[in-house]
CSV table of C-alpha atoms in Angstrom, one decimal:
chain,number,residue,atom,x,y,z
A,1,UNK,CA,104.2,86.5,108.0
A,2,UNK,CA,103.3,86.1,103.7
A,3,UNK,CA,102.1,82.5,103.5
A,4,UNK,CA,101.6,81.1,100.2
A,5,UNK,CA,100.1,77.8,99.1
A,6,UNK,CA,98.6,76.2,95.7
A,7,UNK,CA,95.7,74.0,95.8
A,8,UNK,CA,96.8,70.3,94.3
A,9,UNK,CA,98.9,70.1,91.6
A,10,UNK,CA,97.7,73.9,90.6
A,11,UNK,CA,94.4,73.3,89.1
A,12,UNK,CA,92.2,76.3,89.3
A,13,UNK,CA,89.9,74.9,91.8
A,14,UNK,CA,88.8,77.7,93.6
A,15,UNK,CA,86.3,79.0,92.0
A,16,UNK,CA,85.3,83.0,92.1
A,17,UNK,CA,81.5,81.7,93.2
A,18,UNK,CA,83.4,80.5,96.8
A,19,UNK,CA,86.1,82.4,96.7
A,20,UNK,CA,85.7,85.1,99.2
A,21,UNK,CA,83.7,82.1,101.4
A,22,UNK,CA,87.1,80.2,101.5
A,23,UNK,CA,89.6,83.4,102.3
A,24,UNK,CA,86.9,84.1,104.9
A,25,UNK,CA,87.0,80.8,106.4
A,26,UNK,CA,90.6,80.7,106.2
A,27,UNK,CA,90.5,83.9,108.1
A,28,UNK,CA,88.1,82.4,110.8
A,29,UNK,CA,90.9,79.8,111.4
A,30,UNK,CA,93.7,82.0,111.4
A,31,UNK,CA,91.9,83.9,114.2
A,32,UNK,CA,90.7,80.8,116.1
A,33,UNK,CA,94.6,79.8,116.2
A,34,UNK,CA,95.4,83.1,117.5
A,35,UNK,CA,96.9,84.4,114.8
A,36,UNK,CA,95.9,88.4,113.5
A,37,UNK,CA,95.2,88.0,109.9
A,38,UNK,CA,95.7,90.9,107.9
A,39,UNK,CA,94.8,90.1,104.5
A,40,UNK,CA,93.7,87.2,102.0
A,41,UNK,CA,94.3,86.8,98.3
A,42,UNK,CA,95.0,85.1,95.7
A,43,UNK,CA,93.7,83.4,92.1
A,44,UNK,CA,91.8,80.4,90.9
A,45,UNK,CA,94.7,78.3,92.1
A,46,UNK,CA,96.7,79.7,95.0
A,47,UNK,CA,96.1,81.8,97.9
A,48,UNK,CA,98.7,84.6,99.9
A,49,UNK,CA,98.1,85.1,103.6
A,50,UNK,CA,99.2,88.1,105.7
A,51,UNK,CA,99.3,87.1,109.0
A,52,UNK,CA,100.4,87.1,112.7
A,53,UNK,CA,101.8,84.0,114.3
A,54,UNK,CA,101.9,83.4,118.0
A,55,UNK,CA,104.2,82.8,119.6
A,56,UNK,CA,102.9,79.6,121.0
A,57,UNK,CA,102.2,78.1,117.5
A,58,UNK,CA,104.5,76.4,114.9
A,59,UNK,CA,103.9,77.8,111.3
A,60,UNK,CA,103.7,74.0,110.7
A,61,UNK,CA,100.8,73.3,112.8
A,62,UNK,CA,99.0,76.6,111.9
A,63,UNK,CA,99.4,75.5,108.3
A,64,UNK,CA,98.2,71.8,108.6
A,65,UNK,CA,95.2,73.3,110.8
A,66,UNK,CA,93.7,75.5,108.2
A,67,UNK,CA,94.9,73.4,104.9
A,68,UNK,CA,93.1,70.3,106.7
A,69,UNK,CA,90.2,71.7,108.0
A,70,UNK,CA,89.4,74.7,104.7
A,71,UNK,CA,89.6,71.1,102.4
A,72,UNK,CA,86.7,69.6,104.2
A,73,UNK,CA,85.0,73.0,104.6
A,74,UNK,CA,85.2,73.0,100.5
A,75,UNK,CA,83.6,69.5,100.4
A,76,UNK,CA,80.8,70.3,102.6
A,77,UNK,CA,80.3,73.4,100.2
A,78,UNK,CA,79.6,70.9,97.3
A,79,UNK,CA,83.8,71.1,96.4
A,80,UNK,CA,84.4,67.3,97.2
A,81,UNK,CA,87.7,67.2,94.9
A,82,UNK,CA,89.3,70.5,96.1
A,83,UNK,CA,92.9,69.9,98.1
A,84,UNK,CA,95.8,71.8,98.7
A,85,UNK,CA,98.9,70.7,97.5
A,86,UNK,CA,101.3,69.4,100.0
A,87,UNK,CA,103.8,71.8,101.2
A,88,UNK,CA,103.9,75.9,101.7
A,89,UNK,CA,106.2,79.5,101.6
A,90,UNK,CA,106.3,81.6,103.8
A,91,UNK,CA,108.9,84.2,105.8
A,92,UNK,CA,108.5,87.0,107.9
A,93,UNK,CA,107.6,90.6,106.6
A,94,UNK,CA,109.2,93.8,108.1
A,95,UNK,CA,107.4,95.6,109.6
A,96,UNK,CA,108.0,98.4,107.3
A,97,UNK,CA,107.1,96.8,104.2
A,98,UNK,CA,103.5,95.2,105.9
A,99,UNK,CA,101.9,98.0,103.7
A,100,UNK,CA,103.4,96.5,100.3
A,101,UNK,CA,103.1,93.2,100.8
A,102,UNK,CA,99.3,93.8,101.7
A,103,UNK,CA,98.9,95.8,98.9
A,104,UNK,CA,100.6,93.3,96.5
A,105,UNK,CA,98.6,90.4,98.0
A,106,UNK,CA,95.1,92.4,97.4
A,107,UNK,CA,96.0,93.0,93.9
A,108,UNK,CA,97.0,89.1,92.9
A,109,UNK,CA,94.3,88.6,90.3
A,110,UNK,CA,95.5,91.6,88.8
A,111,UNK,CA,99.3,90.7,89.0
A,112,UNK,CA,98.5,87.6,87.7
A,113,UNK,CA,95.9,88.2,84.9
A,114,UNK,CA,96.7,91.9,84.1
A,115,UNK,CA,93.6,92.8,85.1
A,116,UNK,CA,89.8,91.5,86.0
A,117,UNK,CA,88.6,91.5,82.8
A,118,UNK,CA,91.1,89.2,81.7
A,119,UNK,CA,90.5,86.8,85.0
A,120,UNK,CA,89.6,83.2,83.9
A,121,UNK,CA,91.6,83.2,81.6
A,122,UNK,CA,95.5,81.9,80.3
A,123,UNK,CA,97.4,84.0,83.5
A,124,UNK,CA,99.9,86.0,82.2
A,125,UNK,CA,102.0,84.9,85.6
A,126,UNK,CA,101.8,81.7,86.6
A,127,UNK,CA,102.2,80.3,90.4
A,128,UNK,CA,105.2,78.5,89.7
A,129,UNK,CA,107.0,81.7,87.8
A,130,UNK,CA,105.9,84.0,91.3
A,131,UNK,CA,107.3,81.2,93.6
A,132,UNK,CA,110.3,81.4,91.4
A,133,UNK,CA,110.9,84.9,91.8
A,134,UNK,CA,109.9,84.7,95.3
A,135,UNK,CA,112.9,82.1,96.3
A,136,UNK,CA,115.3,83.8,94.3
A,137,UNK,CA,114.9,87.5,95.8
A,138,UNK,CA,115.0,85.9,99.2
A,139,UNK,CA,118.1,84.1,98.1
A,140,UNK,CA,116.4,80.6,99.2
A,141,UNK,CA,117.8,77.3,98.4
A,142,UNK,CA,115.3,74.4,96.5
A,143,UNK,CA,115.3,71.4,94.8
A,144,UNK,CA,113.1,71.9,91.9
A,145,UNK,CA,112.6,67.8,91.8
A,146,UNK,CA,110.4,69.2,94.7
A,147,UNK,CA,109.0,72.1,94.4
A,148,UNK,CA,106.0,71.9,92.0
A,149,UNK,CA,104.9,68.3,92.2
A,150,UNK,CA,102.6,67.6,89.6
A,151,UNK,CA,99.7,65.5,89.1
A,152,UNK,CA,100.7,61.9,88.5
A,153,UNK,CA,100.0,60.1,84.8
A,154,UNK,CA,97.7,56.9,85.0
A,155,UNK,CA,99.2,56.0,81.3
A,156,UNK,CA,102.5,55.6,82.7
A,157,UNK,CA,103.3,53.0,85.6
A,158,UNK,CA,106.4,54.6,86.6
């Protein structure tokens, strides 16, 4: 499986200090629900997932598991006002493309930023524009009313 997920409303709230901490608790997860992970990247506000799924597992529960319990990880890591925004992608990978995708997912800062040195700053791909491309070569249907929920306007009542 390639799961994707954005922290709330897309702010860059994982921070490169933590980083590799939160992909590896994510992993520790992952493995405690039985799934094989098999890689973990992403940017300052989104991670990718290569991953097995048991059989005996919903996506949906894996998902809620390791949103839920990585959110309360990052507050006890001094991150009280990191969360994940509601809501996830993901689809099955052949087989014979697990080497791509891993390769692409290892390689997100760079995909996004153009390279390291350029990390931190303005992404030259945003999450929203790779989510985009991602439903339209997998030919997936979306409402776009719901799809990148954003963070509510205390000036305005409505």
């Amino acid at each position: 499986m390639h799961t994707v997920f954005s922290t709330k409303y897309r702010l860059p709230t994982i921070h490169p200090s933590i980083e590799n901490r939160l992909h590896e608790y994510l992993s520790f997860r992952l493995r405690q629900m039985g799934c094989h992970v098999y890689t973990i990247g992403g940017t300052l506000d989104h991670v990718h997932i290569v991953h097995g799924l048991p059989r005996t597992v919903t996506i949906a529960k894996v998902l809620e598991d390791i949103k839920s319990q990585s959110s309360r990880w990052m507050a006890k890591q001094g991150y009280p006002d990191f969360w994940w925004q509601n809501g996830y992608g993901t689809h099955p990978v052949d087989y014979r493309r697990v080497a791509r995708i891993i390769h692409y997912v290892e390689r997100q800062k760079e995909h996004h930023y153009g390279s390291l040195d350029n990390y931190r700053m303005t992404a030259k791909l945003t999450f929203e524009d790779e989510m985009l491309e991602f439903l339209r070569d997998f030919d997936l249907d979306y409402h776009p009313d719901y799809l990148f929920p954003t963070e509510p306007n205390p000036d305005n009542d409505g």
